[in-house]
Coordinates of C-alpha atoms and ligand atoms in Angstrom, one line a residue:
M1 CA -26.3 21.6 -48.2
S2 CA -29.8 22.0 -46.9
D3 CA -31.7 25.1 -47.4
D4 CA -31.9 25.6 -43.8
D5 CA -28.0 25.8 -43.6
E6 CA -28.0 28.2 -46.5
G7 CA -30.5 30.1 -44.5
V8 CA -28.3 30.3 -41.5
K9 CA -25.3 31.0 -43.4
A10 CA -27.0 34.0 -45.2
F11 CA -28.1 35.2 -41.8
G12 CA -24.8 35.0 -40.1
A13 CA -23.4 36.7 -43.1
S14 CA -26.1 39.7 -43.1
F15 CA -25.8 39.9 -39.2
Q16 CA -22.0 40.2 -39.4
G17 CA -22.6 43.0 -41.8
F18 CA -24.9 44.5 -39.5
L19 CA -22.6 44.4 -36.7
R20 CA -19.9 46.0 -39.1
N21 CA -22.3 48.8 -40.1
M22 CA -23.2 49.5 -36.4
A23 CA -19.7 49.9 -35.7
N24 CA -18.9 52.1 -38.6
Q25 CA -22.0 54.2 -38.2
S26 CA -22.1 54.9 -34.7
P27 CA -18.3 54.4 -33.4
T28 CA -19.2 55.9 -30.0
E29 CA -21.3 53.0 -29.2
E30 CA -18.4 50.5 -30.3
P31 CA -18.0 48.1 -26.9
P32 CA -15.0 49.0 -25.2
V33 CA -13.5 45.6 -25.6
V34 CA -13.9 45.7 -29.4
R35 CA -12.3 49.1 -29.3
W36 CA -9.4 47.8 -27.1
V37 CA -8.8 45.1 -29.5
R38 CA -9.2 46.9 -32.7
E39 CA -6.9 49.7 -31.6
H40 CA -4.2 47.3 -31.0
L41 CA -4.6 45.2 -34.3
G42 CA -5.4 48.3 -36.3
V43 CA -8.3 46.6 -38.1
D44 CA -11.8 45.6 -37.3
P45 CA -11.3 42.2 -35.6
A46 CA -14.7 40.9 -37.0
E47 CA -12.7 40.3 -40.2
L48 CA -10.1 38.1 -38.6
V49 CA -9.6 34.4 -37.8
V50 CA -9.1 33.1 -34.3
V51 CA -6.6 30.4 -33.4
S52 CA -7.3 28.5 -30.3
A53 CA -6.0 25.8 -28.0
T54 CA -7.3 24.2 -24.8
F55 CA -4.8 22.9 -22.0
P56 CA -5.5 20.6 -19.3
P57 CA -6.0 22.3 -15.9
H58 CA -2.7 21.4 -14.5
D59 CA -1.3 23.4 -17.3
V60 CA -2.5 26.6 -15.6
P61 CA 0.8 27.4 -14.2
N62 CA 2.6 26.2 -17.3
L63 CA 0.6 28.5 -19.4
Q64 CA 1.5 31.5 -17.0
R65 CA 5.2 30.8 -17.1
A66 CA 4.8 30.3 -21.1
L67 CA 3.3 33.8 -21.3
D68 CA 5.7 35.4 -19.0
G69 CA 8.7 33.9 -20.7
W70 CA 7.3 34.7 -24.1
A71 CA 7.1 38.5 -23.0
D72 CA 10.5 38.4 -21.4
E73 CA 12.1 37.9 -25.0
P74 CA 13.6 41.2 -26.7
G75 CA 11.2 43.2 -28.4
R76 CA 8.2 41.8 -26.9
S77 CA 5.8 43.0 -24.5
L78 CA 2.5 42.1 -22.9
E79 CA -0.3 44.1 -21.4
V80 CA -3.2 42.3 -19.5
R81 CA -6.8 43.6 -19.2
G82 CA -9.5 41.7 -17.2
L83 CA -13.2 41.6 -18.3
R84 CA -16.1 42.7 -16.3
Q85 CA -19.3 41.0 -17.2
G86 CA -22.7 41.9 -16.5
Q87 CA -23.3 38.6 -14.9
A88 CA -21.1 35.8 -13.9
H89 CA -20.9 33.0 -16.5
F90 CA -20.0 29.5 -15.7
H91 CA -18.6 29.2 -19.1
S92 CA -16.9 32.3 -20.3
P93 CA -17.6 33.6 -23.6
S94 CA -15.2 32.6 -26.5
L95 CA -13.4 35.5 -28.2
S96 CA -15.6 35.7 -31.2
Q97 CA -18.4 35.9 -28.9
L98 CA -16.9 38.4 -26.7
L99 CA -16.0 40.8 -29.8
S100 CA -19.4 40.5 -31.4
T101 CA -21.3 41.3 -28.5
Q102 CA -23.0 44.7 -28.5
A103 CA -24.1 46.4 -25.7
G104 CA -26.7 44.2 -23.9
G105 CA -25.9 41.6 -26.5
L106 CA -25.3 38.1 -27.4
M107 CA -24.3 36.5 -24.1
G108 CA -27.5 38.1 -22.3
G109 CA -25.4 39.1 -19.4
G110 CA -25.1 42.9 -20.3
P111 CA -22.1 44.7 -21.9
T112 CA -18.6 43.1 -21.4
E113 CA -16.3 46.0 -19.9
L114 CA -12.5 46.0 -19.5
G115 CA -11.6 45.5 -15.7
P116 CA -9.1 43.9 -13.6
A117 CA -7.8 40.6 -14.7
S118 CA -8.5 37.6 -12.7
Y119 CA -5.8 35.5 -11.2
E120 CA -5.7 32.1 -9.3
D121 CA -2.8 31.2 -7.1
R122 CA -1.0 27.8 -7.8
V123 CA 1.3 26.2 -5.2
L124 CA 4.3 25.0 -6.8
Q125 CA 7.3 22.9 -5.5
D126 CA 8.9 24.0 -2.1
D127 CA 5.5 25.8 -1.6
T128 CA 6.3 28.7 -3.8
V129 CA 3.1 30.4 -5.1
L130 CA 2.5 31.4 -8.8
S131 CA -0.4 33.8 -9.7
C132 CA -1.9 32.5 -12.9
L133 CA -4.2 34.5 -15.1
S134 CA -7.6 32.7 -15.2
L135 CA -9.6 35.4 -17.1
G136 CA -8.0 38.1 -19.3
L137 CA -7.3 39.7 -22.6
L138 CA -3.7 40.5 -23.5
R139 CA -2.3 42.6 -26.0
L140 CA 0.9 41.0 -27.4
V141 CA 3.6 43.0 -29.1
D142 CA 6.4 41.2 -31.0
G143 CA 8.4 43.8 -33.0
D144 CA 6.0 44.9 -35.8
V145 CA 3.5 42.1 -35.1
R146 CA 0.7 42.6 -32.7
A147 CA -1.7 40.0 -31.5
I148 CA -4.5 39.6 -29.1
A149 CA -4.4 36.6 -26.6
Y150 CA -7.5 35.5 -24.5
V151 CA -7.3 33.2 -21.5
H152 CA -10.4 31.9 -20.1
K153 CA -11.8 28.7 -18.7
G154 CA -12.8 26.3 -21.3
I155 CA -14.7 23.0 -21.0
S156 CA -13.5 20.1 -22.4
F157 CA -15.8 17.2 -22.8
G158 CA -13.1 14.4 -22.9
D159 CA -12.9 11.2 -20.9
A160 CA -13.8 13.0 -17.6
E161 CA -15.5 16.1 -18.1
Q162 CA -13.0 18.7 -16.9
A163 CA -12.5 22.3 -16.6
S164 CA -9.6 23.3 -18.7
V165 CA -7.8 26.5 -19.6
A166 CA -8.6 27.7 -23.2
L167 CA -6.3 30.4 -25.1
E168 CA -7.4 31.9 -28.1
V169 CA -5.2 34.3 -30.4
L170 CA -6.0 36.7 -32.9
A171 CA -3.7 38.5 -35.3
V172 CA -4.1 40.2 -38.6
D173 CA -2.1 37.5 -40.1
V174 CA -3.3 34.0 -39.1
D175 CA 0.2 32.5 -39.3
A176 CA 1.3 35.1 -36.8
S177 CA -1.3 33.6 -34.4
R178 CA -0.1 30.1 -34.9
A179 CA 3.5 31.2 -34.4
V180 CA 2.6 32.6 -30.9
L181 CA 0.5 29.5 -30.0
A182 CA 3.4 27.3 -31.2
D183 CA 5.9 29.3 -29.2
L184 CA 3.9 29.0 -26.1
R185 CA 3.5 25.2 -26.6
A186 CA 7.1 24.8 -26.9
R187 CA 7.6 26.8 -23.7
I188 CA 5.0 24.8 -21.8
R189 CA 7.1 21.6 -22.8
R190 CA 10.5 23.0 -22.0
D191 CA 10.0 25.1 -19.0
N192 CA 7.3 23.0 -17.4
V193 CA 7.0 23.5 -13.8
Y194 CA 6.6 19.8 -13.2
R195 CA 9.8 18.8 -14.9
G196 CA 12.3 17.1 -12.5
Q197 CA 9.6 17.0 -9.8
V198 CA 7.9 14.4 -7.8
I199 CA 4.3 15.0 -8.3
S200 CA 0.7 13.4 -8.4
I201 CA -2.5 14.4 -9.9
S202 CA -5.8 13.9 -8.3
T203 CA -9.3 15.1 -9.1
S204 CA -11.3 16.0 -6.4
E205 CA -15.0 14.8 -6.4
H206 CA -16.6 18.2 -6.6
F207 CA -16.5 19.8 -9.9
G208 CA -13.7 17.6 -10.8
K209 CA -11.3 20.1 -9.8
V210 CA -7.4 18.9 -10.7
K211 CA -5.0 19.2 -8.0
V212 CA -1.2 18.6 -8.5
E213 CA 0.7 17.9 -5.3
F214 CA 4.5 18.1 -5.1
H215 CA 6.1 15.4 -2.8
R216 CA 9.5 15.6 -1.3
V217 CA 11.1 11.9 -1.3
P218 CA 13.5 11.4 1.6
K219 CA 16.9 10.8 0.3
V220 CA 18.2 7.2 0.5
S221 CA 21.6 6.1 -0.2
R222 CA 22.9 2.5 -1.2
G223 CA 24.3 1.8 2.3
D224 CA 20.8 2.1 3.8
I225 CA 19.7 -0.7 2.1
V226 CA 20.4 -4.4 2.9
L227 CA 19.4 -6.8 0.2
P228 CA 20.8 -10.2 -0.8
V229 CA 24.1 -10.1 -2.6
G230 CA 23.7 -8.7 -6.3
L231 CA 20.0 -7.9 -6.0
L232 CA 20.3 -4.2 -5.8
D233 CA 22.7 -4.5 -8.7
R234 CA 20.0 -6.2 -10.8
I235 CA 17.3 -3.6 -9.4
E236 CA 20.0 -0.9 -10.8
R237 CA 20.5 -2.5 -14.2
H238 CA 16.9 -2.0 -15.0
T239 CA 16.5 1.3 -13.9
T240 CA 19.4 3.8 -13.1
A241 CA 21.7 2.0 -15.6
F242 CA 19.3 1.9 -18.2
A243 CA 18.7 5.6 -17.8
R244 CA 22.5 6.3 -17.9
H245 CA 22.8 4.6 -21.3
R246 CA 19.8 6.2 -22.7
E247 CA 21.2 7.9 -25.6
R248 CA 23.6 4.9 -26.5
L249 CA 20.6 2.5 -26.3
R250 CA 18.3 4.8 -28.3
A251 CA 21.0 5.2 -31.0
A252 CA 21.3 1.2 -31.1
G253 CA 17.6 1.0 -31.8
Q254 CA 16.5 -0.1 -28.6
H255 CA 13.4 0.9 -26.8
L256 CA 13.4 2.9 -23.8
K257 CA 10.0 2.3 -22.4
R258 CA 10.1 -0.2 -19.4
G259 CA 8.3 -1.6 -16.6
V260 CA 9.8 -3.1 -13.6
L261 CA 8.0 -4.6 -10.8
L262 CA 9.3 -5.0 -7.4
H263 CA 7.5 -7.8 -5.3
G264 CA 7.9 -9.5 -2.1
P265 CA 6.6 -9.7 1.5
P266 CA 5.7 -6.3 3.3
G267 CA 8.7 -4.6 5.0
T268 CA 11.5 -6.0 2.9
G269 CA 12.5 -2.9 1.4
K270 CA 10.7 -2.4 -1.9
T271 CA 9.6 1.2 -1.0
L272 CA 13.2 2.0 0.3
S273 CA 14.6 0.7 -2.8
V274 CA 12.2 3.0 -4.8
R275 CA 13.2 6.0 -2.8
Y276 CA 16.8 5.1 -3.5
L277 CA 16.1 4.9 -7.1
V278 CA 14.3 8.3 -7.1
S279 CA 17.2 9.7 -5.2
E280 CA 19.8 8.4 -7.7
M281 CA 17.8 9.8 -10.6
P282 CA 17.2 13.3 -9.8
D283 CA 16.6 14.7 -13.3
R284 CA 13.7 12.3 -13.9
T285 CA 10.2 13.8 -13.5
V286 CA 8.3 11.2 -11.2
L287 CA 4.5 10.8 -11.5
V288 CA 3.2 9.3 -8.6
L289 CA -0.1 7.4 -8.9
S290 CA -1.9 6.0 -6.1
G291 CA -5.6 4.8 -5.7
S292 CA -7.2 8.1 -5.7
G293 CA -5.1 9.4 -8.6
L294 CA -6.1 6.5 -10.8
S295 CA -8.7 8.3 -12.5
N296 CA -6.0 10.5 -13.9
L297 CA -4.1 7.3 -15.4
A298 CA -4.6 9.0 -18.9
A299 CA -3.4 12.4 -18.2
T300 CA -0.5 11.2 -16.1
C301 CA 0.8 8.9 -18.6
Q302 CA 0.3 11.7 -21.1
L303 CA 2.5 14.1 -18.8
A304 CA 5.1 11.3 -18.4
R305 CA 5.8 11.3 -22.3
L306 CA 5.7 15.1 -22.4
L307 CA 8.2 15.3 -19.3
A308 CA 10.4 12.3 -20.4
P309 CA 12.6 11.3 -19.1
S310 CA 10.2 10.2 -16.5
T311 CA 9.1 7.5 -14.0
V312 CA 5.7 6.7 -13.3
L313 CA 5.6 5.1 -9.7
I314 CA 2.8 2.9 -8.7
E315 CA 3.3 1.6 -5.3
D316 CA 1.1 -1.4 -3.9
V317 CA -0.3 -1.9 -7.5
D318 CA -2.2 -4.7 -6.1
L319 CA -4.4 -2.3 -3.9
I320 CA -5.2 -0.2 -7.0
A321 CA -6.4 -3.4 -8.9
K322 CA -8.6 -4.1 -5.9
S323 CA -9.6 -0.7 -4.9
R324 CA -12.7 -0.7 -6.4
E325 CA -14.8 -4.0 -5.9
V326 CA -15.0 -6.0 -9.2
N327 CA -16.0 -9.3 -9.8
E328 CA -13.2 -12.0 -9.3
G329 CA -10.7 -12.3 -11.9
A330 CA -11.6 -9.6 -14.2
N331 CA -9.7 -6.4 -13.1
P332 CA -10.8 -3.2 -15.4
I333 CA -8.5 -0.9 -13.6
L334 CA -5.5 -3.0 -13.7
F335 CA -6.1 -3.6 -17.3
E336 CA -6.6 -0.2 -17.9
L337 CA -3.1 0.5 -16.2
L338 CA -1.6 -1.9 -18.7
N339 CA -3.1 -0.6 -21.6
Q340 CA -1.9 2.7 -20.6
M341 CA 1.5 1.1 -20.4
D342 CA 1.2 -0.4 -23.7
G343 CA 0.0 2.6 -25.4
L344 CA 2.9 4.7 -24.7
D345 CA 5.3 5.3 -27.7
Q346 CA 8.1 2.7 -27.1
D347 CA 11.0 5.6 -27.8
A348 CA 9.6 7.5 -24.9
D349 CA 12.1 7.3 -21.9
V350 CA 9.5 6.3 -19.4
L351 CA 10.0 4.0 -16.6
F352 CA 6.8 2.3 -15.0
L353 CA 8.0 1.2 -11.4
L354 CA 5.6 -0.9 -9.7
T355 CA 5.7 -2.6 -6.2
T356 CA 3.6 -4.9 -4.7
N357 CA 3.3 -7.2 -1.4
R358 CA 0.8 -9.4 -3.5
F359 CA 2.4 -10.7 -6.7
Q360 CA -0.3 -13.5 -6.8
V361 CA -3.2 -10.8 -7.5
L362 CA -1.2 -9.6 -10.4
E363 CA 0.3 -12.6 -11.9
E364 CA -2.6 -13.7 -14.0
A365 CA -3.2 -10.0 -15.5
L366 CA 0.6 -9.8 -16.2
S367 CA 1.0 -13.1 -17.7
S368 CA -2.0 -12.5 -20.2
R369 CA -0.6 -9.2 -21.3
P370 CA 3.2 -9.8 -21.7
G371 CA 5.5 -7.1 -22.6
R372 CA 4.2 -4.4 -20.2
V373 CA 6.2 -5.3 -17.1
D374 CA 9.7 -6.3 -18.6
V375 CA 11.1 -7.6 -15.3
S376 CA 9.8 -8.6 -12.1
I377 CA 12.2 -8.8 -9.2
E378 CA 11.5 -10.4 -6.1
V379 CA 12.7 -8.6 -3.0
P380 CA 12.9 -11.4 -0.4
L381 CA 12.9 -11.7 3.4
P382 CA 16.3 -11.1 4.8
D383 CA 18.5 -14.5 5.1
E384 CA 20.7 -15.0 8.2
A385 CA 23.6 -12.8 6.8
A386 CA 21.1 -10.0 5.6
R387 CA 19.7 -10.2 9.1
R388 CA 22.9 -9.7 10.8
A389 CA 23.7 -6.7 8.7
L390 CA 20.4 -5.1 9.2
I391 CA 20.9 -5.3 13.0
A392 CA 24.2 -3.8 12.6
L393 CA 23.0 -1.2 10.4
Y394 CA 20.1 -0.1 12.9
G395 CA 22.4 -0.5 15.7
R396 CA 25.4 1.3 14.2
E397 CA 25.2 3.9 16.8
L398 CA 24.6 1.5 19.8
D399 CA 26.9 -0.8 21.7
L400 CA 25.5 -4.1 20.7
P401 CA 26.5 -7.5 22.6
G402 CA 28.7 -9.0 19.7
A403 CA 28.2 -12.9 20.6
A404 CA 24.8 -12.8 21.7
L405 CA 23.8 -11.6 18.2
D406 CA 24.1 -15.1 16.7
G407 CA 21.2 -16.2 18.8
I408 CA 18.9 -13.4 17.9
V409 CA 19.8 -13.7 14.2
R410 CA 19.0 -17.4 14.4
R411 CA 15.7 -17.0 16.3
T412 CA 14.5 -14.2 13.6
E413 CA 14.5 -16.3 10.8
G414 CA 11.3 -15.3 8.7
V415 CA 11.0 -11.8 9.8
S416 CA 11.2 -8.8 7.6
A417 CA 13.9 -6.2 7.6
A418 CA 11.4 -3.5 9.1
F419 CA 10.7 -6.1 12.0
L420 CA 14.4 -6.1 12.8
R421 CA 14.5 -2.2 12.8
E422 CA 11.8 -2.2 15.2
L423 CA 13.4 -4.9 17.3
V424 CA 16.6 -2.7 17.4
R425 CA 14.7 0.3 18.4
K426 CA 12.6 -1.4 21.1
A427 CA 15.9 -3.1 22.8
A428 CA 17.4 0.4 22.5
L429 CA 14.6 1.8 24.6
R430 CA 14.9 -1.0 27.2
A431 CA 18.6 -0.3 27.5
A432 CA 17.8 3.6 27.9
E433 CA 15.2 2.8 30.6
Q434 CA 18.0 0.9 32.8
E435 CA 20.6 3.5 32.3
T436 CA 21.8 5.7 35.1
P437 CA 20.9 9.4 34.5
D438 CA 24.7 10.4 34.0
A439 CA 25.3 7.9 31.6
Q440 CA 27.7 8.8 28.6
G441 CA 29.0 7.5 25.3
R442 CA 27.2 4.8 23.4
L443 CA 24.0 3.5 24.6
A444 CA 24.8 -0.2 25.5
V445 CA 22.1 -2.7 24.7
S446 CA 22.6 -6.2 26.4
A447 CA 21.6 -9.6 25.2
Q448 CA 18.6 -9.4 27.7
D449 CA 17.5 -6.2 26.1
L450 CA 17.4 -7.9 22.6
D451 CA 15.8 -10.9 24.1
G452 CA 13.1 -8.9 25.9
A453 CA 12.4 -6.8 22.9
L454 CA 11.9 -9.9 20.8
R455 CA 9.7 -11.4 23.5
D456 CA 7.6 -8.4 23.3
M457 CA 7.1 -8.3 19.6
L458 CA 6.0 -11.8 19.8
S459 CA 3.7 -11.5 22.6
G460 CA 0.6 -10.0 20.6
G461 CA -0.5 -13.3 18.9
K462 CA -0.8 -13.8 15.4
V463 CA -2.1 -10.6 14.1
A464 CA 0.3 -8.7 15.9
R465 CA 3.1 -11.0 14.4
A466 CA 1.9 -10.2 11.0
I467 CA 1.7 -6.5 11.6
V468 CA 5.4 -6.5 12.7
G469 CA 6.2 -8.8 9.8
F470 CA 6.8 -12.1 11.4
R471 CA 6.4 -15.2 9.2
Q472 CA 7.7 -18.0 11.5
A473 CA 5.6 -20.6 13.1
E474 CA 5.2 -19.8 16.7
D475 CA 6.7 -23.1 18.2
E476 CA 10.0 -22.1 16.6
V477 CA 10.5 -19.2 18.4
G478 CA 12.9 -20.0 21.2
Ligands
ADP501 N1 16.1 -4.2 2.8 C1 16.1 -3.2 3.7 N2 17.3 -2.8 4.2 C2 17.0 -1.8 5.1 N3 16.1 -1.3 5.6 C3 14.9 -2.0 5.3 C4 14.8 -3.1 4.3 N4 13.6 -3.2 4.3 C5 12.8 -2.6 5.1 N5 13.7 -1.7 5.7 C6 13.0 -0.8 6.9 O1 11.6 -1.0 7.0 C7 11.2 0.2 6.5 C8 9.9 -0.2 5.7 O2 10.3 -0.8 4.6 P1 9.7 -0.8 3.1 O3 10.6 -0.5 2.1 O4 8.7 0.5 3.3 O5 8.9 -2.1 3.0 P2 8.1 -2.6 1.8 O6 8.9 -3.8 1.1 O7 6.8 -3.0 2.3 O8 7.8 -1.3 1.0 C9 12.2 0.9 5.7 O9 11.9 2.4 5.7 C10 13.5 0.6 6.2 O10 13.7 1.4 7.5
MG502 MG1 5.8 -0.4 0.4

């Protein structure tokens, strides 16, 4: 240890002694915050050890819930005070700074007084709002044990410099402080506001403010999906069935983390299938990653593990891979994703569900890093039987011309499922326009309506055809 360090240490010790003397000699000048703490703990806080933790910003509502839950246990109570500082600080003082501040003291911002606690509202699922303590001191009572907790904004200098929430705990016995922290952490895990929800985490450009959004995924059932025979079973085997047999598989030493990629042309039902899978696994937490949320990849994967069983959903993963212009071939963002997938503990029940319209873009990256995606399943354009079934599905409330459908089915070789849905809709519109005002019963769609609708959809040239999902060469269209 250098002389300088010794000097600093000695100064620190004598300064602490000085503070203590000040407090002893002129108790009337003890800062109100220090008195509030001392009276609760029954001892001079300067002699105690502070235990602290920081939480990521998305845990603000979880910490609030944990504190509320902690205090709800029998024999426990909680009293909150805010702090009124002489001047606003971007960084709030730590607890030890707060407690060693004499009037006009260390922070240079004038004395810190007790005042109203600061709360900020967080919007949770179904637009419920939770007011969360953002700056405040708490007196905790647990039977005979007394502790002080201090909630404030910490700053963590991790991968992205992000505002976080800091919690410091002070008790006569340091083990009591640790127990309070451990209890709160367990509650954050167990009573997490995101558990079982569909959420996405994004960071705004300004001040790196983290936003967690709750999404509502439309319910899709098996009957809403038309795929080649056996394909949906195959998708289910790697997703819902895996989840159903989780315990058995885990006990049999099988790892639970898995990656499933659905690929195929646009409008063939990848997103629809994803929605179906989400509907089928309502207890899993779903973390949606999109282009803008990709900076939160690490945080999202961490949350996925904490909240397992969970699903990390990345739709149109090729777009993410291409979202920032990078030199051909190398794809740092995609590789980062694959690394995160790889980094997760094998035993974590986390399903990565990816979709893409452009498999070729991913092929190289995936084959150079095997094991990240366990299965890739092609969702193809509908064959003849599927096209017939799709027209029937989307026309189930219509009166369709039975025999004339054969021609339409034949002439729509190469179109997507989404195309057929639009075709039926356009034909229904034509039918409705020709009806008499007093028409009743099912809307009758004629062969001419379907024919007109098909011509309509094909009339816009190549680009229009591509948009509506038509893959067939022009001269094949009858
Ligand atoms: N296999 C399918 N079965 C039934 N409807 C489908 C199918 N594929 C697409 N559709 C219809 O087209 C819409 C768009 O399909 P989507 O699943 O979003 O396509 P993508 O494969 O590009 O994700 C769906 O919401 C649905 O109405
Ligand atoms: Mg899609």
